[in-house]
Coordinates of C-alpha atoms and ligand atoms in Angstrom, one line a residue:
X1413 CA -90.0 40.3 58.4
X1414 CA -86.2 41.8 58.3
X1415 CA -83.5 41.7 56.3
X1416 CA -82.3 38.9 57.8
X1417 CA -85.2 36.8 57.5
X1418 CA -85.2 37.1 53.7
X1419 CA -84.8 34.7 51.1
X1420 CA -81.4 34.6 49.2
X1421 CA -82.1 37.6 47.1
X1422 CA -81.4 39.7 50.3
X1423 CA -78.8 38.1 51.4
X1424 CA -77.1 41.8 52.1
X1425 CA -74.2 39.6 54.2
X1426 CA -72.8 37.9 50.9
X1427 CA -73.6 40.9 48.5
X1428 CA -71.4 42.9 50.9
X1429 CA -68.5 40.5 51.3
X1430 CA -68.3 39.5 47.2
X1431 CA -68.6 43.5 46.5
X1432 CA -66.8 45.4 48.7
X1433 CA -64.2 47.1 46.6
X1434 CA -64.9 44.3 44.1
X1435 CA -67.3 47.1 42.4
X1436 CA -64.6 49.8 42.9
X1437 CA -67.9 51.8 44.1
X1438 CA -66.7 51.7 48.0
X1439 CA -65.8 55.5 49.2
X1440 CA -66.4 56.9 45.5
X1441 CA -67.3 60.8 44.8
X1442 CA -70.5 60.4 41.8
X1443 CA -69.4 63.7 40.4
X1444 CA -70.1 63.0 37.1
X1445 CA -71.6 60.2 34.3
X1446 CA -68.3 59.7 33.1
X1447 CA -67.1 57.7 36.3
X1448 CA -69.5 54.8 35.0
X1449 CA -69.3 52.3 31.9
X1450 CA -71.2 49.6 31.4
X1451 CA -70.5 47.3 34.0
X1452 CA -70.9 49.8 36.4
X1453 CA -74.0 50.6 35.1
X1454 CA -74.9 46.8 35.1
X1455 CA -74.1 46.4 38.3
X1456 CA -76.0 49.6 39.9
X1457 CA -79.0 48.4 38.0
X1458 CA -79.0 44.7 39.4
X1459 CA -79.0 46.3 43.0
X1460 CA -81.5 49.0 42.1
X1461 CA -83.6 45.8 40.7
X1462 CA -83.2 44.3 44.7
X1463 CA -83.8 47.6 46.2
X1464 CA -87.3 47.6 44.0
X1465 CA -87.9 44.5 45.4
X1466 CA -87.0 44.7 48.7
X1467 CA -89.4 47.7 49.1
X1468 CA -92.5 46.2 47.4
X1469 CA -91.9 43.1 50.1
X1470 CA -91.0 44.5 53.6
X1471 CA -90.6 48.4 53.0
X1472 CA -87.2 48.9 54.4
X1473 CA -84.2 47.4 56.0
X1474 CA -81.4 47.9 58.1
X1475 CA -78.5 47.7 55.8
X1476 CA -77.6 51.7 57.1
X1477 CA -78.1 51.4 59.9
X1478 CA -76.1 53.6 62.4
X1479 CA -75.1 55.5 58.6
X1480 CA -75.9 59.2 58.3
X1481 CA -76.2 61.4 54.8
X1482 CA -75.7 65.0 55.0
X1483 CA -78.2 66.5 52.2
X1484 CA -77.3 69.9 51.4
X1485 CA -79.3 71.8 48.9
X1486 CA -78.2 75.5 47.8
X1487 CA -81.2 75.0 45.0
X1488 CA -84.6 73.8 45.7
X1489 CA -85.4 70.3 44.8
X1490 CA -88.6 67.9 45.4
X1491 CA -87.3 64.8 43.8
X1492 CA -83.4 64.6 44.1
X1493 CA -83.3 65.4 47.6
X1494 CA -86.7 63.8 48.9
X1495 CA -85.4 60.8 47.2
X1496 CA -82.2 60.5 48.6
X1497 CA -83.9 60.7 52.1
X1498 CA -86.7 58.1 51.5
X1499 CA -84.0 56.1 50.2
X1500 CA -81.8 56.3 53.3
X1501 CA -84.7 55.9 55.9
X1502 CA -85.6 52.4 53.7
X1503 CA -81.9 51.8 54.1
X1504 CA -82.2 52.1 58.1
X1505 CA -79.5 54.9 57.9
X1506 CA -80.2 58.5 59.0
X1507 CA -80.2 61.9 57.2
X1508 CA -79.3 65.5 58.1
X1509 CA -81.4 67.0 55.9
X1510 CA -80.4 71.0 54.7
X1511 CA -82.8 71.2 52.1
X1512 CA -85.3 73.8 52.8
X1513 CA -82.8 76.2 51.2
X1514 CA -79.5 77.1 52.9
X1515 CA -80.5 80.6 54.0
X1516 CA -81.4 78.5 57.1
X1517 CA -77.6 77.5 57.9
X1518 CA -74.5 79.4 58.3
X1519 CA -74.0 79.8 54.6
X1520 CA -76.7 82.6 54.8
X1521 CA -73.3 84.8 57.3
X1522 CA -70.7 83.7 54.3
X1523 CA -69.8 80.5 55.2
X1524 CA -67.5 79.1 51.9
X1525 CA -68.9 75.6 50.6
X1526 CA -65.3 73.9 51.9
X1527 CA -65.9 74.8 55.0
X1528 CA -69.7 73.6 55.4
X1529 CA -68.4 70.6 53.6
X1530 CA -65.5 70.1 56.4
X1531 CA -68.3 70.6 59.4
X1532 CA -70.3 67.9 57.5
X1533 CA -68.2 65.1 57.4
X1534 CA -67.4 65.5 61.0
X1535 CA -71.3 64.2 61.7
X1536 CA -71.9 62.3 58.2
X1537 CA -70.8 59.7 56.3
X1538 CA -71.3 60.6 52.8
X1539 CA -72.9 63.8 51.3
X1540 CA -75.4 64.8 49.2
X1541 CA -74.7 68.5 47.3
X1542 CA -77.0 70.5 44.7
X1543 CA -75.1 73.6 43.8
X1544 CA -75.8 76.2 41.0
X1545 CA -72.3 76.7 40.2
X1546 CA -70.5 74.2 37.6
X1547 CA -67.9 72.2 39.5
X1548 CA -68.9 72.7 42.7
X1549 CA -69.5 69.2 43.4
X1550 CA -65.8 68.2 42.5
X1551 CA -64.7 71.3 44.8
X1552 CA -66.5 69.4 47.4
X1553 CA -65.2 66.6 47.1
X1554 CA -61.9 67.1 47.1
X1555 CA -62.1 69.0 50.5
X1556 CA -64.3 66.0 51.7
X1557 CA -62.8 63.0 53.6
X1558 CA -66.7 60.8 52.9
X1559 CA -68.2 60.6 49.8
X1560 CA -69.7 63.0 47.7
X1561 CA -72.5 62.3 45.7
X1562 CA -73.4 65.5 42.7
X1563 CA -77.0 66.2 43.1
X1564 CA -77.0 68.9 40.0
X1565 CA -74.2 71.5 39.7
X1566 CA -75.7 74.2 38.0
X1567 CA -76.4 73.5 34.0
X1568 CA -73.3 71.2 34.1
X1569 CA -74.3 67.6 35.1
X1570 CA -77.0 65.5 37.5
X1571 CA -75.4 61.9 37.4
X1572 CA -77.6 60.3 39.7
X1573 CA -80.9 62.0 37.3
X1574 CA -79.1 60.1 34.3
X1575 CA -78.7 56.6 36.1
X1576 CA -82.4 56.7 37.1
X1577 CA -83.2 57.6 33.3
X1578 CA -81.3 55.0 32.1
X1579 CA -82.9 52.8 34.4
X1580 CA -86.3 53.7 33.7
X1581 CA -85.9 53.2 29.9
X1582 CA -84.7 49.6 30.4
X1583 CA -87.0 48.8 33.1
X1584 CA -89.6 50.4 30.4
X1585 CA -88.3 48.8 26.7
X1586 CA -86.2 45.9 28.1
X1587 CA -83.0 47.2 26.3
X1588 CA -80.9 49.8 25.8
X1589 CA -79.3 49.0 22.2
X1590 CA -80.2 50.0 18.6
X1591 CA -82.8 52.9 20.6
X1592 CA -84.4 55.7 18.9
X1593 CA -83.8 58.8 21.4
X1594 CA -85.4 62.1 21.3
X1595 CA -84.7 64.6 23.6
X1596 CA -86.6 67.9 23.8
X1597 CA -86.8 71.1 25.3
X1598 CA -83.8 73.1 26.8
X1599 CA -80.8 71.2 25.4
X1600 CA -78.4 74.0 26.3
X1601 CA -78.9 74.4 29.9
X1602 CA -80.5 71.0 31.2
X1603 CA -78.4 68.9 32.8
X1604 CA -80.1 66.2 32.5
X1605 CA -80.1 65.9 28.9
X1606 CA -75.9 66.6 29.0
X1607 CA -75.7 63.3 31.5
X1608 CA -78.2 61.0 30.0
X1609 CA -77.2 61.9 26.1
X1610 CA -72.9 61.2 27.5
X1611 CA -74.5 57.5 29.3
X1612 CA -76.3 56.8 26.0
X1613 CA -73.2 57.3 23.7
X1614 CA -71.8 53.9 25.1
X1615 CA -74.8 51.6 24.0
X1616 CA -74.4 49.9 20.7
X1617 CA -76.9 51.4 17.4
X1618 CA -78.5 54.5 19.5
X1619 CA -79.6 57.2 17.3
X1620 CA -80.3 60.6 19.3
X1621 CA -82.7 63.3 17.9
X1622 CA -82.2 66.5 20.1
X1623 CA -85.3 69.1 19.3
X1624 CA -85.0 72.6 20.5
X1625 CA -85.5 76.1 19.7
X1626 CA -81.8 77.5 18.2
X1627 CA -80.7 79.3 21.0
X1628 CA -81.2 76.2 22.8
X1629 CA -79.7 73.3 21.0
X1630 CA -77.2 70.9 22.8
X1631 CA -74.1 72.7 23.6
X1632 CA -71.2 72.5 20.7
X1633 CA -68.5 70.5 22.9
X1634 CA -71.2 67.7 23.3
X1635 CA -72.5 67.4 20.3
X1636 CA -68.8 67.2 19.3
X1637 CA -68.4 64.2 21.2
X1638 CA -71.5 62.4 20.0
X1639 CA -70.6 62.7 16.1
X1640 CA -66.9 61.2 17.5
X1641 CA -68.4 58.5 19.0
X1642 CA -70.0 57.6 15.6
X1643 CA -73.5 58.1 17.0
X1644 CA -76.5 58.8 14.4
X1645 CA -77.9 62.4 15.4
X1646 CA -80.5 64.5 14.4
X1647 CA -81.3 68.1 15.3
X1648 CA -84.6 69.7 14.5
X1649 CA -86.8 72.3 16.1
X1650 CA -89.8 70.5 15.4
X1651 CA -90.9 67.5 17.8
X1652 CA -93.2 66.5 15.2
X1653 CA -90.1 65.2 12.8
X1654 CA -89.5 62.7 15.6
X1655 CA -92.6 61.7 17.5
X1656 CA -93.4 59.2 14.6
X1657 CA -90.1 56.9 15.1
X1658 CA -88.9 57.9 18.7
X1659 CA -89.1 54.9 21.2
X1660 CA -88.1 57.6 23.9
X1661 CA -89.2 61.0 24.3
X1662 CA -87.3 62.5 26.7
X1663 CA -88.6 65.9 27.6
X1664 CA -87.3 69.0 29.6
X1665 CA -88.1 72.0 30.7
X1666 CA -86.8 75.4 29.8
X1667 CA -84.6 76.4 32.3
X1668 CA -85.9 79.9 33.6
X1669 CA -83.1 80.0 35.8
X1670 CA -79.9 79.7 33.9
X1671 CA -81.1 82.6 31.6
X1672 CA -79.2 86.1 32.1
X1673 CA -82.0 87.5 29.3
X1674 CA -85.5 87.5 30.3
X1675 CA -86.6 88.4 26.7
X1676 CA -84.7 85.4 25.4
X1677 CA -86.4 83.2 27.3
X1678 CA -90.0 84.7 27.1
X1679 CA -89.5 84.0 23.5
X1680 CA -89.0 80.2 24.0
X1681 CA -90.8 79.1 26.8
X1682 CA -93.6 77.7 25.5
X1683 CA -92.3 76.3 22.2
X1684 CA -93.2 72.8 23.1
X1685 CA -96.2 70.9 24.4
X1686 CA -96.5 67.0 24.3
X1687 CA -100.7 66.8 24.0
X1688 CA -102.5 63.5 23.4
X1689 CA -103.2 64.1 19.7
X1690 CA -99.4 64.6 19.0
X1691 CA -99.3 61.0 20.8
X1692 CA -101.5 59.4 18.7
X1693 CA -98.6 60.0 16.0
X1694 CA -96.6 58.3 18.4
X1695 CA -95.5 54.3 18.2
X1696 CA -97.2 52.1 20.2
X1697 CA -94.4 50.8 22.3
X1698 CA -92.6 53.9 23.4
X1699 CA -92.0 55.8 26.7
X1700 CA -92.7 59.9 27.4
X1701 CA -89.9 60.8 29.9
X1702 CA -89.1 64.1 32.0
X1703 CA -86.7 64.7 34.9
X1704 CA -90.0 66.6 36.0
X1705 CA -91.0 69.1 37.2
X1706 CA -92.8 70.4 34.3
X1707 CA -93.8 73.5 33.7
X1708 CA -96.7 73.3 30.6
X1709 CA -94.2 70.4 28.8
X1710 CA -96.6 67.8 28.7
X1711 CA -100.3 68.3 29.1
X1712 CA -102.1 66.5 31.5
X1713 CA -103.9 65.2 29.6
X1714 CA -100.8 62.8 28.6
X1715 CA -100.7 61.4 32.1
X1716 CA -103.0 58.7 31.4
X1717 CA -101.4 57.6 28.5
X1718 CA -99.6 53.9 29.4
X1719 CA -96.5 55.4 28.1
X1720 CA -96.0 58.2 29.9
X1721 CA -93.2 56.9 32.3
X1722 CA -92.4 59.9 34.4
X1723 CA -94.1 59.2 37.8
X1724 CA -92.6 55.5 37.5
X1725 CA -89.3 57.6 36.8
X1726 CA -89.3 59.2 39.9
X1727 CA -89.6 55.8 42.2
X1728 CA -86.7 54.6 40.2
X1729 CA -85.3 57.5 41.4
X1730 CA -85.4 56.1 44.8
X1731 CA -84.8 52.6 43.9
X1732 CA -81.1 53.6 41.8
X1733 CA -80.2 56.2 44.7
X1734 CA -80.6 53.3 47.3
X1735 CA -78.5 51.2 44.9
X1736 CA -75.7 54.2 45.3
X1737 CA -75.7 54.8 48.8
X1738 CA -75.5 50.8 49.8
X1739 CA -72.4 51.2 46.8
X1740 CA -70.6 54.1 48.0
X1741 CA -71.0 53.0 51.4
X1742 CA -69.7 49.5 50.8
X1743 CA -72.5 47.9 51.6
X1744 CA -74.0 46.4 48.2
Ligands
CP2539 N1 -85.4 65.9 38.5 C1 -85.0 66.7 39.5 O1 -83.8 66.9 39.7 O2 -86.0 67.2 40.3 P1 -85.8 68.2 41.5 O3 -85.3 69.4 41.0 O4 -87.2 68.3 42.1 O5 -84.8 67.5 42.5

């Protein structure tokens, strides 16, 4: 069976001719979560929903086809950038794929990123960038004619991360209002927790608990913005103040990376572990969460657990990034 061949649902031919620039997604950068509100985010759900359900029915289609993605990586990734490439192969497009680290192209004799960035868009139509330096996705951009999609720029955002947790939570709890949300772990430098808390802000009666160790808690300038928005929040260094009422735990790791100290970080890296006993404090109906990978975060032993989400969060992954490469390419 082909696309063509499928019932309305997939009728790609009418989604593309009542969308295209109606969505004002068509040729757009995803630099950052700030680009979406909640229609936006409405809208990229109801295709991720089709993408879901086009590949549990037929696999993949050819809605891409004859569509390249350039996906450069100067940090390693499993999920973003595998992703991104399972979800253009199910699309029927191709991918250039520079993601087994970019000592392998001419970045490694000094190319800048504008210029790898111009040679890109000469063979591809949109691009996919993880870069450890803040802004760098936006540089790109702006030198690039296609679109640029932000794959993580160093501790500042991972947009496309925060649209699949969004997902996942209302694919999990069937809502997104009045939510109890605790996020834990490296608050400071994890980018996902910056994108994801900045999405959550524009959902009615969401209360945010962020639990870290000090030198870890949620940078100043966002926690700023969450008390403007009028947002109930709670800091604490104890995930055992929140497991009790939290109907997401959203977990991170501690970012080994972004620390210039080794000492500072050997002194906080294992100051949290979800185990199943500090789950049995936990409600009923709730959802363990992590951008993954994890490194000691949540025990193993949590993994059987019917709410611990995270391996169904990484095929939303695949379903939402479909969702934005049909968008951005005008094709959804
Ligand atoms: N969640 C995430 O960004 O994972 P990777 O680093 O493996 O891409």
């Amino acid at each position: 069976m082909n696309a063509q061949s499928l019932p309305k649902l997939f009728d790609f031919e009418k989604m593309v001719q009542k969308n295209v620039n109606g969505n004002g997604m068509t040729g757009m950068d995803i630099l950052s979560v700030d680009q979406f509100d909640r229609e936006h985010l409405a809208y990229i759900f109801s295709r991720a929903h089709e993408m879901r359900e086009l590949v549990e029915r037929v696999g993949a289609c050819d809605l891409l086809k004859g569509y390249i993605l350039a996906c450069l990586f100067y940090e390693p990734s499993t999920r973003t950038s595998a992703s991104f490439i399972a979800a253009m192969e199910r699309l029927g497009g191709s991918v250039i794929p520079i993601t087994q680290g970019v000592q392998f192209s001419s970045v490694s004799k000094g190319e800048s990123l504008p210029d790898t960035i111009r040679t890109l868009e000469q063979y591809s139509d949109v691009i996919v960038l993880r870069h450890p330096e803040i802004g760098s996705a936006k540089l790109a951009a702006d030198y690039a004619a296609v679109p640029v999609i932000n794959a993580g720029d160093g501790a500042g955002e991972h947009p496309t991360q925060a649209l699949l947790d969004l997902f996942t939570i209302q694919e999990e709890l069937g809502h997104l209002e009045g939510l109890k949300i605790a996020m834990v772990g490296d608050l400071r430098y994890g980018r996902t927790v910056h994108s994801l808390t900045r999405l959550l802000m524009q959902y009615e009666d969401v209360s945010l608990r962020f639990v870290s160790p000090d030198t870890l808690r949620l940078p100043m300038t966002l926690m700023n913005e969450v008390i403007d928005r009028g947002v109930k929040v709670r800091e604490t260094p104890d995930v055992a103040d929140v497991i009790e009422n939290a109907d997401v735990l959203y977990v991170t790791r501690i970012q080994k990376e972004r620390f210039t100290d080794p000492k500072q970080y050997e002194e906080v890296k294992d100051c949290f572990e979800i185990t199943p006993e500090l789950m049995a404090r936990a409600k009923e109906k709730m959802v363990v969460m992590h951008p993954l990978p994890r490194v000691g975060e949540i025990h193993y032993r949590v993994d059987d657990d019917p709410r611990a989400a995270y391996f169904r969060q990484v095929k939303n992954g695949m379903y939402v990034r479909m969702a934005l490469l049909a968008a951005v390419l005008g094709k959804a």
